[in-house]
Coordinates of C-alpha atoms in Angstrom, one line a residue:
Chain A
L125 CA 86.5 83.7 158.1
A126 CA 84.8 85.5 160.9
P127 CA 82.5 83.7 163.4
P128 CA 80.0 82.1 163.4
H129 CA 82.1 79.9 160.9
I130 CA 84.1 77.3 162.7
I131 CA 86.4 74.5 161.6
L132 CA 84.4 71.4 160.6
R133 CA 86.7 69.2 162.6
R134 CA 86.0 71.1 165.7
A135 CA 82.3 71.0 165.1
L136 CA 82.4 67.2 164.7
I137 CA 84.4 66.8 167.9
E138 CA 81.8 68.8 169.7
G139 CA 79.1 66.5 168.3
R140 CA 77.3 69.0 166.1
Q141 CA 75.3 67.5 163.3
L142 CA 75.6 69.9 160.4
P143 CA 72.8 69.4 158.0
N144 CA 74.5 70.5 154.7
I145 CA 78.0 69.3 154.7
A146 CA 77.6 66.1 152.7
R147 CA 75.7 67.9 149.9
D148 CA 78.0 70.9 149.9
I149 CA 81.2 69.0 149.9
G150 CA 80.0 66.4 147.5
L151 CA 79.0 69.1 145.0
F152 CA 82.3 71.0 145.5
M153 CA 84.4 67.9 144.9
A154 CA 82.5 66.7 141.8
R155 CA 82.5 70.2 140.2
T156 CA 86.1 71.1 140.9
L157 CA 87.6 67.7 140.1
F158 CA 85.5 67.1 137.0
R159 CA 86.0 70.6 135.5
G160 CA 89.8 70.6 136.1
S161 CA 90.3 67.4 134.2
D162 CA 90.5 66.4 130.5
L163 CA 86.9 65.4 130.8
H164 CA 86.0 69.0 130.6
M165 CA 89.0 71.3 130.2
P166 CA 90.8 71.8 126.9
T167 CA 93.9 69.6 127.4
K168 CA 96.3 72.4 126.4
D169 CA 94.9 74.6 129.1
R170 CA 95.3 71.8 131.7
K171 CA 98.9 71.1 130.6
A172 CA 99.8 74.8 130.8
D173 CA 98.3 75.0 134.2
L174 CA 100.0 71.8 135.3
A175 CA 103.4 73.4 134.4
L176 CA 102.6 76.3 136.6
F177 CA 101.9 74.0 139.5
A178 CA 104.9 71.8 138.9
D179 CA 107.1 73.9 141.1
N180 CA 104.8 73.2 144.0
V181 CA 107.1 70.2 144.5
E182 CA 108.1 71.1 148.1
L183 CA 104.6 70.8 149.4
C184 CA 104.0 67.7 147.2
G185 CA 107.1 66.2 148.6
I186 CA 105.7 66.7 152.1
T187 CA 102.5 64.9 151.2
E188 CA 104.4 62.1 149.4
D189 CA 106.7 61.2 152.2
L190 CA 104.6 62.1 155.2
V191 CA 101.5 60.3 153.9
F192 CA 102.7 57.3 151.9
T193 CA 106.1 56.3 153.4
D194 CA 106.9 57.6 156.8
P195 CA 104.0 56.0 158.7
Y196 CA 105.2 52.5 157.5
F197 CA 108.7 52.5 159.0
D198 CA 110.3 54.0 162.1
A199 CA 110.8 57.5 160.6
K200 CA 112.2 60.2 162.8
L201 CA 109.1 62.5 162.9
N202 CA 106.6 59.8 163.6
R203 CA 104.7 59.4 166.9
H204 CA 101.9 57.3 168.1
T205 CA 100.0 56.6 171.4
S206 CA 102.6 54.5 173.2
P207 CA 102.9 51.9 174.6
Q208 CA 99.2 51.0 174.0
L209 CA 99.6 50.8 170.2
D210 CA 103.2 49.5 170.0
G211 CA 102.1 46.0 169.1
L212 CA 99.7 46.9 166.4
V213 CA 102.1 49.5 165.0
A214 CA 104.9 46.9 164.7
E215 CA 102.4 44.6 163.0
L216 CA 101.4 47.2 160.4
R217 CA 105.0 48.1 159.7
A218 CA 105.8 44.4 159.0
D219 CA 102.7 44.0 156.9
R220 CA 104.0 43.4 153.4
D221 CA 100.7 43.7 151.5
L222 CA 99.9 47.0 153.2
K223 CA 103.3 48.5 152.5
V224 CA 103.3 47.5 148.9
E225 CA 99.8 48.9 148.5
A226 CA 100.8 52.2 150.1
Q227 CA 103.7 52.5 147.6
R228 CA 101.4 51.6 144.7
L229 CA 99.2 54.4 145.8
K230 CA 102.1 56.8 146.1
H231 CA 103.1 55.8 142.6
L232 CA 99.6 56.6 141.4
F233 CA 99.5 59.9 143.3
A234 CA 102.9 61.1 142.0
A235 CA 102.4 60.1 138.4
N236 CA 98.8 60.8 137.7
A237 CA 98.1 64.5 137.0
E238 CA 94.4 64.0 136.2
T239 CA 93.0 67.1 137.7
L240 CA 93.7 70.2 139.9
L241 CA 93.2 68.9 143.4
H242 CA 92.6 70.9 146.6
G243 CA 95.4 68.6 147.9
D244 CA 94.7 68.9 151.6
L245 CA 90.9 68.4 151.8
H246 CA 90.4 67.2 155.4
S247 CA 87.9 68.4 158.0
G248 CA 90.4 71.0 159.2
S249 CA 90.4 72.7 155.8
I250 CA 86.6 73.3 155.8
M251 CA 84.7 76.0 157.8
V252 CA 81.1 75.7 158.5
T253 CA 77.9 77.2 159.9
D254 CA 74.6 75.4 159.9
T255 CA 73.9 76.8 156.5
E256 CA 77.3 77.4 154.9
T257 CA 80.3 75.3 154.0
R258 CA 83.6 76.9 152.8
M259 CA 86.8 75.3 151.8
I260 CA 90.1 77.0 152.9
D261 CA 93.8 76.4 152.8
P262 CA 94.5 75.7 149.1
E263 CA 98.2 75.9 149.4
F264 CA 98.7 72.2 148.7
A265 CA 96.8 72.5 145.4
F266 CA 98.4 70.6 142.5
Y267 CA 97.6 68.1 139.8
G268 CA 96.8 64.6 141.0
P269 CA 94.2 61.8 140.8
I270 CA 90.5 62.7 141.4
A271 CA 90.3 60.0 144.0
F272 CA 92.9 61.7 146.3
D273 CA 90.7 64.6 147.5
V274 CA 87.6 62.4 147.8
G275 CA 89.5 59.7 149.7
M276 CA 91.2 62.1 152.1
L277 CA 87.9 63.8 152.9
L278 CA 86.0 60.5 153.5
A279 CA 88.9 59.3 155.7
N280 CA 88.4 62.3 157.9
F281 CA 84.7 61.5 158.4
W282 CA 85.6 57.9 159.2
M283 CA 88.2 59.0 161.7
S284 CA 85.6 61.3 163.3
F285 CA 83.4 58.3 163.6
F286 CA 86.0 56.2 165.3
S287 CA 87.0 59.0 167.7
Q288 CA 83.4 59.6 169.0
R289 CA 83.9 57.0 171.7
G290 CA 86.5 59.3 173.2
H291 CA 84.1 62.2 173.5
E292 CA 81.3 60.7 175.4
D293 CA 82.0 62.4 178.7
K294 CA 78.8 64.5 178.3
G295 CA 76.7 61.7 176.9
R296 CA 76.5 58.9 174.4
R297 CA 77.4 59.7 170.8
D298 CA 75.3 56.9 169.1
A299 CA 73.3 59.4 167.1
M300 CA 76.5 61.3 166.1
R301 CA 78.0 58.0 164.9
A302 CA 75.0 57.2 162.8
Y303 CA 75.1 60.8 161.5
L304 CA 78.7 60.5 160.4
L305 CA 78.2 57.2 158.5
G306 CA 75.2 58.9 156.9
V307 CA 77.5 61.8 155.9
T308 CA 80.1 59.5 154.3
N309 CA 77.3 57.8 152.4
E310 CA 75.6 61.0 151.3
T311 CA 78.8 62.7 150.3
W312 CA 79.8 59.8 148.0
A313 CA 76.2 59.6 146.6
V314 CA 76.1 63.4 145.9
F315 CA 79.6 63.2 144.4
R316 CA 78.6 60.4 142.1
A317 CA 75.3 62.0 141.1
E318 CA 76.8 65.4 140.3
F319 CA 79.8 63.8 138.5
S320 CA 77.2 61.9 136.4
V321 CA 75.3 65.1 135.7
L322 CA 78.5 66.8 134.5
W323 CA 79.5 63.7 132.5
R324 CA 76.3 64.0 130.6
S325 CA 76.2 67.8 130.2
E326 CA 79.8 69.2 130.4
R327 CA 81.9 66.4 128.9
T328 CA 83.6 68.8 126.4
G329 CA 87.2 67.7 126.9
M330 CA 89.2 65.3 124.8
L331 CA 88.3 62.2 126.9
Y332 CA 85.4 60.0 126.1
Q333 CA 84.3 62.4 123.3
R334 CA 80.7 62.5 122.2
S335 CA 81.9 61.8 118.6
L336 CA 82.5 58.2 119.7
F337 CA 79.4 57.7 121.7
E338 CA 76.3 60.0 121.7
D339 CA 77.0 61.3 118.2
Q340 CA 76.8 57.7 117.0
G341 CA 73.5 57.2 118.8
D342 CA 75.2 55.0 121.4
I343 CA 74.2 56.7 124.7
L344 CA 74.8 53.5 126.6
A345 CA 78.5 53.4 125.7
A346 CA 78.9 56.8 127.4
E347 CA 77.1 55.4 130.5
Q348 CA 79.3 52.3 130.4
A349 CA 82.4 54.5 130.4
L350 CA 81.0 56.6 133.2
D351 CA 80.6 53.4 135.3
H352 CA 84.2 52.5 134.7
V353 CA 85.5 55.9 135.6
L354 CA 83.4 56.1 138.8
H355 CA 84.4 52.6 139.8
Q356 CA 88.1 53.5 139.3
I357 CA 87.7 56.6 141.5
W358 CA 86.0 54.4 144.2
T359 CA 88.7 51.8 144.2
D360 CA 91.4 54.4 144.4
L361 CA 89.7 56.6 147.0
L362 CA 89.5 53.6 149.4
G363 CA 93.3 53.2 149.1
F364 CA 93.9 56.9 149.7
A365 CA 91.4 56.9 152.6
G366 CA 93.1 54.0 154.3
I367 CA 96.5 55.6 154.0
E368 CA 95.2 58.9 155.3
V369 CA 93.8 57.2 158.4
H370 CA 97.2 55.6 159.1
R371 CA 99.3 58.7 158.6
R372 CA 97.1 60.6 161.1
I373 CA 97.7 58.1 163.8
L374 CA 101.2 56.8 163.0
G375 CA 102.9 59.8 161.3
L376 CA 103.8 63.4 162.1
A377 CA 100.5 65.2 161.7
H378 CA 97.8 63.9 164.0
N379 CA 94.1 64.8 164.2
A380 CA 92.5 66.7 167.0
D381 CA 89.7 64.1 166.8
F382 CA 91.9 61.6 168.5
E383 CA 94.4 64.0 170.1
T384 CA 91.8 65.7 172.3
I385 CA 90.9 62.3 173.9
A386 CA 92.6 62.8 177.3
D387 CA 92.4 59.2 178.4
E388 CA 95.2 57.5 176.5
D389 CA 93.7 54.0 176.8
V390 CA 90.5 55.2 175.4
R391 CA 92.3 57.1 172.7
A392 CA 94.4 54.1 171.8
S393 CA 91.4 51.9 171.6
C394 CA 89.7 54.3 169.1
E395 CA 92.9 54.6 167.1
A396 CA 93.4 50.9 166.9
K397 CA 89.9 50.4 165.4
A398 CA 90.7 53.1 162.9
L399 CA 94.1 51.6 162.0
K400 CA 92.5 48.2 161.3
F401 CA 89.8 49.8 159.3
G402 CA 92.4 51.7 157.2
R403 CA 94.4 48.6 156.6
H404 CA 91.2 46.7 155.4
I405 CA 90.0 49.3 152.9
A406 CA 93.5 50.0 151.5
V407 CA 94.6 46.4 151.0
N408 CA 91.2 45.0 149.9
R409 CA 90.0 48.0 147.9
R410 CA 89.6 46.1 144.7
Q411 CA 87.2 43.7 146.3
I412 CA 85.0 46.3 148.0
Y413 CA 82.1 47.4 145.8
S414 CA 80.0 49.8 147.8
I415 CA 80.1 52.2 150.6
D416 CA 77.5 50.1 152.5
E417 CA 80.1 47.3 152.7
V418 CA 82.5 49.8 154.3
N419 CA 80.1 51.3 156.7
S420 CA 78.5 48.0 158.0
Chain K
L251 CA 122.7 58.1 109.9
A252 CA 124.8 57.0 107.0
P253 CA 124.5 53.6 105.3
P254 CA 124.8 50.8 106.1
H255 CA 122.1 51.8 108.7
I256 CA 118.6 51.3 107.4
I257 CA 115.2 51.8 109.0
L258 CA 114.1 48.8 110.9
R259 CA 110.7 48.7 109.3
R260 CA 112.3 48.5 105.9
A261 CA 114.6 45.7 107.0
L262 CA 111.6 43.7 108.4
I263 CA 109.6 44.2 105.2
E264 CA 112.6 42.8 103.2
G265 CA 112.6 39.8 105.5
R266 CA 115.9 40.4 107.2
Q267 CA 116.4 38.7 110.5
L268 CA 118.4 41.1 112.6
P269 CA 120.1 39.2 115.5
N270 CA 120.3 42.0 118.1
I271 CA 117.2 44.1 118.0
A272 CA 115.3 42.4 120.7
R273 CA 118.1 42.7 123.2
D274 CA 119.1 46.2 122.2
I275 CA 115.6 47.6 122.2
G276 CA 114.6 45.8 125.4
L277 CA 117.6 47.2 127.2
F278 CA 117.0 50.7 125.8
M279 CA 113.4 50.8 126.9
A280 CA 114.1 49.3 130.4
R281 CA 116.9 51.8 131.0
T282 CA 115.3 55.0 129.7
L283 CA 111.9 54.3 131.1
F284 CA 113.1 53.2 134.6
R285 CA 115.6 55.9 135.0
G286 CA 113.3 58.7 133.9
S287 CA 110.7 57.7 136.5
D288 CA 110.3 58.3 140.3
L289 CA 111.7 54.8 140.7
H290 CA 115.1 56.3 140.1
M291 CA 115.1 60.0 139.5
P292 CA 114.7 62.6 142.3
T293 CA 111.0 63.6 142.0
K294 CA 111.8 67.3 142.0
D295 CA 114.0 66.8 138.9
R296 CA 111.3 64.8 137.2
K297 CA 108.7 67.4 137.9
A298 CA 111.0 70.3 136.7
D299 CA 111.7 68.3 133.6
L300 CA 108.0 67.6 133.1
A301 CA 107.2 71.3 133.2
L302 CA 109.7 71.8 130.4
F303 CA 108.0 69.2 128.2
A304 CA 104.5 70.4 129.1
D305 CA 104.5 72.8 126.1
N306 CA 105.0 69.8 123.8
V307 CA 101.2 69.8 123.8
E308 CA 100.8 70.2 120.1
L309 CA 102.6 66.9 119.3
C310 CA 100.8 65.2 122.3
G311 CA 97.5 66.4 120.9
I312 CA 98.3 64.7 117.6
T313 CA 99.0 61.4 119.4
E314 CA 96.0 61.8 121.6
D315 CA 93.4 62.3 118.8
L316 CA 95.1 60.3 116.0
V317 CA 95.8 57.3 118.1
F318 CA 93.0 57.0 120.6
T319 CA 89.9 58.6 119.0
D320 CA 89.9 59.2 115.3
P321 CA 90.2 55.5 114.3
Y322 CA 87.0 54.7 116.1
F323 CA 84.7 57.0 114.2
D324 CA 84.4 58.4 110.7
A325 CA 87.0 61.1 111.2
K326 CA 88.0 63.3 108.2
L327 CA 91.6 62.2 107.9
N328 CA 91.0 58.4 108.2
R329 CA 91.4 55.9 105.5
H330 CA 91.4 52.2 105.2
T331 CA 91.6 49.5 102.5
S332 CA 88.2 49.8 100.9
P333 CA 85.8 48.2 100.2
Q334 CA 87.5 45.0 101.5
L335 CA 87.6 46.1 105.1
D336 CA 84.4 48.2 105.2
G337 CA 82.4 45.6 107.1
L338 CA 85.0 45.0 109.7
V339 CA 85.6 48.7 110.2
A340 CA 81.9 49.3 110.7
E341 CA 81.9 46.5 113.3
L342 CA 84.8 47.9 115.2
R343 CA 83.4 51.5 115.2
A344 CA 80.2 50.1 116.7
D345 CA 82.1 48.0 119.3
R346 CA 81.2 49.6 122.6
D347 CA 83.7 47.6 124.7
L348 CA 86.5 48.5 122.3
K349 CA 85.7 52.2 122.2
V350 CA 85.3 52.6 125.9
E351 CA 88.6 50.8 126.4
A352 CA 90.4 53.0 123.9
Q353 CA 89.2 56.0 125.8
R354 CA 90.3 54.6 129.1
L355 CA 93.7 54.1 127.6
K356 CA 93.6 57.7 126.3
H357 CA 92.7 58.8 129.9
L358 CA 95.7 56.8 131.2
F359 CA 98.0 58.2 128.5
A360 CA 97.0 61.8 129.1
A361 CA 97.0 61.8 132.9
N362 CA 99.9 59.6 133.8
A363 CA 103.2 61.4 133.6
E364 CA 105.2 58.5 135.0
T365 CA 108.4 58.8 132.9
L366 CA 110.0 60.5 129.9
L367 CA 108.9 58.5 126.9
H368 CA 110.4 58.4 123.4
G369 CA 106.8 58.9 122.5
D370 CA 106.9 57.5 118.9
L371 CA 108.9 54.3 119.3
H372 CA 107.8 52.3 116.3
S373 CA 110.0 50.4 113.8
G374 CA 110.3 53.5 111.6
S375 CA 112.0 55.3 114.5
I376 CA 114.8 52.7 114.7
M377 CA 117.8 52.4 112.5
V378 CA 119.8 49.2 112.3
T379 CA 122.7 47.2 110.9
D380 CA 123.4 43.6 111.8
T381 CA 125.3 44.8 114.8
E382 CA 123.9 48.2 115.7
T383 CA 120.5 49.5 116.8
R384 CA 119.9 53.3 117.1
M385 CA 116.8 55.1 118.1
I386 CA 115.9 58.3 116.2
D387 CA 113.1 60.9 115.9
P388 CA 112.7 61.9 119.6
E389 CA 110.5 64.9 118.7
F390 CA 107.4 63.3 120.3
A391 CA 109.2 62.9 123.7
F392 CA 107.1 63.8 126.7
Y393 CA 106.0 62.4 130.0
G394 CA 103.6 59.4 129.9
P395 CA 103.2 55.8 131.1
I396 CA 106.0 53.4 130.8
A397 CA 103.7 50.9 129.0
F398 CA 103.2 53.3 126.1
D399 CA 106.6 53.0 124.5
V400 CA 106.7 49.3 125.1
G401 CA 103.2 48.7 123.7
M402 CA 103.8 50.8 120.6
L403 CA 107.1 49.0 119.9
L404 CA 105.6 45.5 120.3
A405 CA 102.6 46.4 118.2
N406 CA 104.9 47.2 115.3
F407 CA 106.5 43.8 115.6
W408 CA 103.1 42.2 115.6
M409 CA 102.0 44.2 112.6
S410 CA 105.2 43.2 110.8
F411 CA 104.2 39.6 111.6
F412 CA 100.7 40.0 110.2
S413 CA 102.0 41.7 107.1
Q414 CA 104.5 39.0 106.1
R415 CA 101.9 37.1 104.1
G416 CA 101.8 40.1 101.7
H417 CA 105.6 39.9 101.0
E418 CA 105.9 36.3 99.9
D419 CA 106.4 37.0 96.2
K420 CA 110.0 35.9 96.5
G421 CA 109.3 32.9 98.8
R422 CA 107.5 31.9 101.9
R423 CA 108.1 33.9 105.1
D424 CA 107.4 31.2 107.7
A425 CA 110.9 31.5 109.2
M426 CA 110.5 35.3 109.3
R427 CA 107.1 35.0 111.1
A428 CA 108.7 32.7 113.7
Y429 CA 111.6 35.1 114.0
L430 CA 109.2 38.0 114.6
L431 CA 107.3 36.2 117.4
G432 CA 110.6 35.3 118.9
V433 CA 111.6 39.0 118.8
T434 CA 108.4 40.1 120.6
N435 CA 109.0 37.4 123.2
E436 CA 112.7 38.3 123.7
T437 CA 112.1 42.0 123.7
W438 CA 109.6 41.7 126.5
A439 CA 111.8 39.2 128.4
V440 CA 114.9 41.4 128.1
F441 CA 112.8 44.4 129.2
R442 CA 111.6 42.6 132.3
A443 CA 115.0 41.2 133.2
E444 CA 116.7 44.6 132.9
F445 CA 113.9 46.4 134.6
S446 CA 114.3 43.9 137.5
V447 CA 118.0 44.4 137.6
L448 CA 117.5 48.2 137.8
W449 CA 114.8 47.7 140.4
R450 CA 117.2 45.9 142.6
S451 CA 120.3 48.1 142.0
E452 CA 119.1 51.6 141.1
R453 CA 115.8 52.0 143.0
T454 CA 116.9 55.3 144.5
G455 CA 113.8 57.4 143.8
M456 CA 110.9 58.1 146.2
L457 CA 108.8 55.1 145.1
Y458 CA 109.0 51.7 146.9
Q459 CA 111.9 53.0 149.0
R460 CA 114.4 50.6 150.5
S461 CA 113.6 52.0 153.9
L462 CA 110.3 50.1 153.8
F463 CA 111.5 46.9 152.4
E464 CA 115.2 45.8 152.2
D465 CA 116.3 48.0 155.1
Q466 CA 113.8 46.1 157.2
G467 CA 115.2 42.8 156.0
D468 CA 112.1 42.2 153.9
I469 CA 113.6 41.6 150.4
L470 CA 110.5 39.6 149.3
A471 CA 108.3 42.7 149.8
A472 CA 110.3 44.6 147.2
E473 CA 110.0 41.6 144.8
Q474 CA 106.2 41.5 145.4
A475 CA 106.1 45.2 144.5
L476 CA 108.2 44.6 141.4
D477 CA 105.8 41.9 140.3
H478 CA 102.9 44.3 140.7
V479 CA 104.6 47.0 138.7
L480 CA 105.6 44.7 135.9
H481 CA 102.1 43.2 135.7
Q482 CA 100.6 46.7 135.5
I483 CA 103.0 47.6 132.6
W484 CA 102.1 44.3 130.9
T485 CA 98.3 44.9 131.2
D486 CA 98.6 48.5 130.0
L487 CA 101.0 47.8 127.1
L488 CA 98.6 45.3 125.6
G489 CA 96.0 48.0 125.5
F490 CA 98.4 50.5 123.9
A491 CA 99.6 47.9 121.5
G492 CA 96.0 47.0 120.4
I493 CA 95.2 50.7 119.8
E494 CA 98.4 51.2 117.9
V495 CA 97.6 48.4 115.5
H496 CA 94.1 49.9 114.9
R497 CA 95.3 53.4 114.2
R498 CA 97.8 52.2 111.7
I499 CA 95.1 50.5 109.7
L500 CA 92.1 52.7 110.3
G501 CA 93.6 56.1 110.9
L502 CA 95.7 58.7 109.1
A503 CA 99.2 57.3 109.5
H504 CA 99.6 53.9 107.9
N505 CA 102.5 51.5 108.0
A506 CA 104.7 50.6 105.0
D507 CA 104.4 47.0 106.2
F508 CA 100.9 46.9 105.0
E509 CA 101.0 49.8 102.5
T510 CA 103.6 48.1 100.3
I511 CA 101.4 45.1 99.7
A512 CA 100.2 45.9 96.2
D513 CA 97.4 43.3 96.0
E514 CA 94.6 45.0 97.9
D515 CA 92.8 41.7 98.7
V516 CA 95.9 40.3 100.2
R517 CA 96.6 43.5 102.1
A518 CA 93.1 43.6 103.4
S519 CA 93.3 40.0 104.6
C520 CA 96.5 40.8 106.5
E521 CA 95.0 43.9 108.0
A522 CA 91.8 42.2 109.0
K523 CA 93.8 39.6 111.0
A524 CA 95.8 42.4 112.7
L525 CA 92.6 44.4 113.5
K526 CA 91.0 41.4 115.2
F527 CA 94.2 40.7 117.1
G528 CA 94.4 44.4 118.2
R529 CA 90.8 44.3 119.4
H530 CA 91.4 41.1 121.4
I531 CA 94.5 42.3 123.3
A532 CA 93.0 45.8 124.0
V533 CA 89.7 44.6 125.3
N534 CA 90.8 41.5 127.1
R535 CA 94.1 42.8 128.4
R536 CA 93.3 42.2 132.1
Q537 CA 92.7 38.5 131.4
I538 CA 95.9 37.9 129.4
Y539 CA 98.8 36.9 131.6
S540 CA 101.7 36.1 129.4
I541 CA 103.1 36.9 126.0
D542 CA 102.9 33.2 125.1
E543 CA 99.1 33.4 125.2
V544 CA 99.3 36.4 122.8
N545 CA 101.7 34.7 120.4
S546 CA 100.0 31.4 120.2

């Protein structure tokens, strides 16, 4: 894309408060993820398409190992801010609950072909102006759980939040931090609202069919099922988000949000907070019920 | 297969207590389901194989609608013992928690391509002698959740249990009933034991890798993960089992276990008990922790 579009990650590092990203990204995720699943698409079309993407195993393999496994042991390609984080990193790599949870999430990610994902939906895969938001880099696209795209995206907003402390050389970033928490909140709210609209208007696939619910006059049953589905997405996205934070600080592929912080002590301090946050939301994800709990 | 092999369902209707089935079937399920998953198989082989089976959508579609949806509304192909069961059937088809749960299980079944399933592993797909057990009819084979095969199989033992009352014309079946509960118990115990052996000896796939656990000297972490995986299989198999019981009494494809009970009042009484049992284990599956609770 030609200028004035810039990479969202870059804009957030510069402290720009883009007014439309939460709404645009929330709508994008709800629409693509809902419509690519058996909630909307004829299942034979989804399965035929899934077979086409099944040979994207090399890129999937990258995600699977780099994201879910390598950060949690002393893998060859790993790096982290050292020696400042050495103690915390050793602690996380000895953290049984965390490692088991990371593998359960890998299991879910690898086995669950619920919808066609973007597959690499972080703030470096989004280009923005003040009025436009465009998703790029779909080469990791494949079938996986709805919660994966949403979790990775929110994780990148949370990492931006934790990295702001390292970008205060030209002034405090309190307003930017508040903006970023607002963005996570609004993105999730827009996603849920749009997903609910589609649930009520475009639920034409083989799952949760109207013949069982609305057609029998039981609209509340369909709403109860929607609550379950959204709660499952929420629980799983927290796990994927926590693991995404970890792999960006402990693994091979780091984020410019932290990497551009020149002072290594400041960077390590930002990263340590993010690592602990990631551990909390991944391990305790079944006991966290709202994004307000996460953001407070 | 030539005689003396007979269909297991037939043998159970006749009241034969086969000594080896629990062990043979438990081992078969643990080995095929473990070894076809990312716990053991290289993930690129599983995904290539998955693509081959993706065109088995027509048979999958049969399972999806006949098993998970049709029994819960007034679908064209349904039948049930009428008028005896009319009241209970109406109750189940108005049961919001049950219908939502059935659709959540359909969602899990359709999206989760964890391993290569037999896909139709009921007592009519198994041929036996006193010393041999052979699985037949693999035409429904496809990728799905481990718990699906196990749940369908156990459901068929439980249905045999509930149907025994209808086959007492030549004498009481108390011993046969006790035998059948013992078979469900032993099948699940053998499955768990063998799955655990394979977990410790053949866990060579990309999930729960030894590099994170044993190679770091943390054997207990691998055992903790095994407990989680087995508990998830248990929770899900109860759901699949409950739905399998329902579709065999409310849907298109009925079981000879009940169908061969000539007295319709007796048959309906057996079926009603099975329907209530199926509803209980499907809806309350997350609160049931052992097979003893189910069998008591």
